[in-house]
Amino acid sequence: LFFVISVAGAAYAHQSIYANKVYPGVIVWGEKVGGKSVPEVEEMITEKINTFKVNIKGPDQNYVATAQDLGLNFNSETMALSAYSKGRSGSFWSNYFTRARLLGTSVNWQPAKRLFWSNQLVVLPSYTVDQKTLDGYIQKISKNINIPAQDSKVKVENGTVKMIPAIYGREVDNAGLKSDLGKFIDRFSSGEVVAAIKQTSPKIIDNSVQEVM
């Protein structure tokens, strides 16, 4: 009880120190932003957005998708203001106890961290996904990877009949790739995904089929 009262008293005392800054203990995208101003938090968010990328491995070459390629639109200002509002946006007592909770999480003692921790101290990403941009990017990759299947056919050359063998094709599983990319978008973490490829069959096949894949 004495510990809790001490933390509460410290929370009241330190509010003037962070008058124009985010209170210690606030987390944005896994980053501690306590002591930062709203513009500084925005700058940190922008840096994370600019460094985000997903490496897509294709059968012949790789593609690097950025947040812009995937149609991600972030509201950095909303996120920064949300971080700043922690311990400020509620009633007097609500703000008071939120600041006490934030201060308690900064104590280097695990029992205290567990006691004071709350998901309310975390600012979640604020973004939208432009599905048209995302679908367009996937189509662009598919266009580079896809190879249409070719039917076997008969060709007459210089009076000689030749059989041109059929060739299996390949195409990107667009729905599967979009689902895999969505996982990285949801947790906003860089990484690598292998583009799922489906084999496509010719309509006319002879006995000497060639495979592209």
Coordinates of C-alpha atoms in Angstrom, one line a residue:
L1 CA 0.0 0.0 0.0
F2 CA 2.8 2.4 0.9
F3 CA 4.4 1.7 -2.5
V4 CA 1.1 2.4 -4.4
I5 CA 0.6 5.7 -2.5
S6 CA 4.2 6.7 -3.2
V7 CA 3.8 6.1 -6.9
A8 CA 0.5 8.1 -6.9
G9 CA 2.2 11.0 -5.2
A10 CA 5.1 10.9 -7.7
A11 CA 2.6 10.9 -10.5
Y12 CA 1.0 14.1 -9.3
A13 CA 4.5 15.7 -8.8
H14 CA 5.9 14.8 -12.2
Q15 CA 3.0 16.1 -14.3
S16 CA 4.5 19.6 -14.6
I17 CA 7.8 18.1 -15.8
Y18 CA 6.0 16.5 -18.8
A19 CA 3.7 19.4 -19.4
N20 CA 4.2 19.4 -23.2
K21 CA 5.5 15.8 -23.5
V22 CA 4.2 12.3 -23.5
Y23 CA 4.2 10.7 -20.0
P24 CA 6.8 7.9 -19.4
G25 CA 5.3 4.4 -19.8
V26 CA 3.3 5.1 -23.0
I27 CA 4.1 2.6 -25.8
V28 CA 3.6 3.2 -29.5
W29 CA 4.4 0.3 -31.9
G30 CA 6.5 -1.3 -29.2
E31 CA 8.6 1.8 -28.8
K32 CA 8.7 3.8 -25.5
V33 CA 7.8 7.4 -26.3
G34 CA 7.8 8.9 -22.8
G35 CA 9.5 12.3 -22.7
K36 CA 8.9 13.0 -26.4
S37 CA 6.9 15.8 -27.8
V38 CA 4.0 15.2 -30.2
P39 CA 6.2 16.2 -33.3
E40 CA 8.9 13.9 -32.1
V41 CA 6.5 11.0 -31.8
E42 CA 5.2 11.8 -35.3
E43 CA 8.8 11.7 -36.6
M44 CA 9.3 8.3 -34.9
I45 CA 6.2 6.9 -36.5
T46 CA 7.1 8.3 -39.9
E47 CA 10.5 6.6 -39.7
K48 CA 8.9 3.2 -38.9
I49 CA 6.6 3.6 -41.9
N50 CA 9.5 4.5 -44.2
T51 CA 11.6 1.5 -43.1
F52 CA 8.7 -1.0 -43.3
K53 CA 9.1 -3.5 -46.2
V54 CA 8.1 -7.0 -47.1
N55 CA 10.4 -9.0 -49.4
I56 CA 8.3 -11.2 -51.7
K57 CA 10.2 -14.1 -53.1
G58 CA 9.2 -15.1 -56.6
P59 CA 10.5 -18.1 -58.7
D60 CA 12.8 -15.9 -60.8
Q61 CA 13.2 -12.7 -58.8
N62 CA 12.3 -11.0 -55.6
Y63 CA 10.1 -7.9 -55.0
V64 CA 10.3 -5.4 -52.2
A65 CA 6.9 -4.0 -51.1
T66 CA 6.8 -0.7 -49.2
A67 CA 3.9 0.6 -47.2
Q68 CA 3.0 2.8 -50.1
D69 CA 3.1 -0.2 -52.5
L70 CA 0.6 -2.0 -50.2
G71 CA -1.8 0.9 -50.0
L72 CA -1.1 1.7 -46.4
N73 CA -2.2 5.1 -45.3
F74 CA -1.2 6.1 -41.7
N75 CA -2.4 8.9 -39.6
S76 CA 0.7 9.8 -37.7
E77 CA -0.8 12.8 -36.1
T78 CA -3.7 10.9 -34.6
M79 CA -1.3 8.3 -33.1
A80 CA 1.0 10.9 -31.7
L81 CA -1.9 12.8 -30.1
S82 CA -3.3 9.6 -28.7
A83 CA 0.1 9.0 -27.0
Y84 CA 0.1 12.5 -25.6
S85 CA -3.5 12.2 -24.4
K86 CA -2.6 9.2 -22.1
G87 CA -3.1 10.6 -18.6
R88 CA -4.7 13.8 -19.8
S89 CA -8.0 13.0 -21.7
G90 CA -10.1 11.7 -18.8
S91 CA -11.5 13.0 -15.6
F92 CA -9.2 14.4 -12.8
W93 CA -9.1 11.1 -10.9
S94 CA -8.9 9.0 -14.1
N95 CA -5.9 11.0 -15.3
Y96 CA -4.3 10.9 -11.9
F97 CA -4.5 7.1 -11.7
T98 CA -3.4 6.7 -15.3
R99 CA -0.3 8.7 -14.6
A100 CA 0.3 6.6 -11.5
R101 CA 0.0 3.5 -13.6
L102 CA 2.4 4.9 -16.3
L103 CA 4.9 5.8 -13.6
G104 CA 4.6 2.4 -12.0
T105 CA 5.5 0.6 -15.2
S106 CA 8.8 2.5 -15.4
V107 CA 9.9 1.1 -12.0
N108 CA 12.7 -1.4 -12.5
W109 CA 10.9 -4.1 -10.5
Q110 CA 8.9 -6.8 -12.3
P111 CA 6.2 -7.2 -9.7
A112 CA 5.5 -3.5 -10.0
K113 CA 5.5 -3.6 -13.8
R114 CA 2.9 -6.5 -13.7
L115 CA 0.8 -4.6 -11.1
F116 CA 0.6 -1.4 -13.1
W117 CA 0.6 -2.7 -16.7
S118 CA -2.4 -2.2 -18.8
N119 CA -3.2 -2.3 -22.6
Q120 CA -4.6 1.1 -22.1
L121 CA -1.1 2.4 -22.0
V122 CA -0.4 1.1 -25.6
V123 CA -1.2 3.2 -28.7
L124 CA -2.3 1.0 -31.6
P125 CA -1.5 1.8 -35.2
S126 CA -4.1 4.1 -36.9
Y127 CA -4.2 3.2 -40.6
T128 CA -6.3 2.3 -43.6
V129 CA -5.6 0.0 -46.5
D130 CA -6.4 1.1 -50.0
Q131 CA -7.6 -2.2 -51.4
K132 CA -7.4 -0.9 -55.0
T133 CA -3.7 -0.1 -54.6
L134 CA -2.9 -3.4 -52.8
D135 CA -4.7 -5.4 -55.5
G136 CA -3.0 -3.4 -58.2
Y137 CA 0.5 -4.2 -56.8
I138 CA -0.3 -7.9 -56.6
Q139 CA -1.5 -7.8 -60.2
K140 CA 1.7 -6.1 -61.2
I141 CA 3.8 -8.9 -59.6
S142 CA 1.5 -11.6 -61.1
K143 CA 2.0 -10.1 -64.6
N144 CA 5.8 -10.6 -64.2
I145 CA 5.5 -14.1 -62.9
N146 CA 2.6 -15.7 -64.7
I147 CA 3.4 -17.8 -67.8
P148 CA 0.4 -19.1 -69.8
A149 CA 0.1 -22.8 -70.6
Q150 CA 0.6 -23.7 -74.2
D151 CA -1.3 -26.5 -76.0
S152 CA 0.5 -29.1 -78.0
K153 CA 0.1 -28.6 -81.7
V154 CA 1.0 -29.9 -85.1
K155 CA 3.3 -27.9 -87.3
V156 CA 4.2 -28.6 -90.9
E157 CA 7.7 -27.4 -91.9
N158 CA 9.2 -28.1 -95.3
G159 CA 6.8 -30.9 -95.9
T160 CA 7.6 -32.5 -92.5
V161 CA 5.0 -32.8 -89.8
K162 CA 6.3 -31.8 -86.4
M163 CA 4.6 -32.1 -83.1
I164 CA 5.1 -29.1 -80.8
P165 CA 4.8 -30.4 -77.2
A166 CA 2.5 -28.8 -74.7
I167 CA 3.9 -26.7 -71.9
Y168 CA 2.5 -26.3 -68.4
G169 CA 2.2 -22.7 -67.3
R170 CA 2.2 -21.0 -63.9
E171 CA 0.3 -18.3 -62.1
V172 CA 0.4 -16.5 -58.8
D173 CA -2.2 -17.4 -56.2
N174 CA -3.3 -13.8 -55.8
A175 CA -5.7 -14.5 -53.0
G176 CA -3.0 -16.5 -51.1
L177 CA -0.4 -13.7 -51.6
K178 CA -2.8 -11.1 -50.4
S179 CA -3.6 -13.1 -47.3
D180 CA 0.1 -13.5 -46.5
L181 CA 0.8 -9.8 -47.0
G182 CA -2.2 -9.0 -44.8
K183 CA -0.5 -10.7 -41.9
F184 CA 2.5 -8.4 -42.1
I185 CA 0.2 -5.4 -42.5
D186 CA -1.9 -6.4 -39.4
R187 CA 1.2 -6.5 -37.2
F188 CA 3.1 -3.9 -39.2
S189 CA 6.4 -5.8 -39.2
S190 CA 8.9 -6.2 -42.0
G191 CA 9.6 -9.7 -43.2
E192 CA 9.6 -12.1 -46.1
V193 CA 6.9 -14.1 -47.9
V194 CA 7.1 -16.6 -50.7
A195 CA 4.7 -16.0 -53.5
A196 CA 2.4 -19.1 -53.8
I197 CA 2.5 -20.3 -57.4
K198 CA -0.1 -22.6 -59.0
Q199 CA 0.6 -24.8 -62.0
T200 CA -1.8 -24.3 -65.0
S201 CA -2.5 -27.1 -67.4
P202 CA -2.7 -27.0 -71.2
K203 CA -6.0 -27.9 -72.7
I204 CA -4.4 -30.2 -75.3
I205 CA -1.6 -32.4 -74.1
D206 CA 0.5 -34.9 -76.0
N207 CA 2.9 -37.5 -74.5
S208 CA 5.9 -35.2 -74.2
V209 CA 4.8 -32.4 -72.0
Q210 CA 7.2 -29.8 -70.8
E211 CA 6.9 -28.1 -67.5
V212 CA 7.7 -24.4 -66.8
M213 CA 7.8 -24.8 -63.0

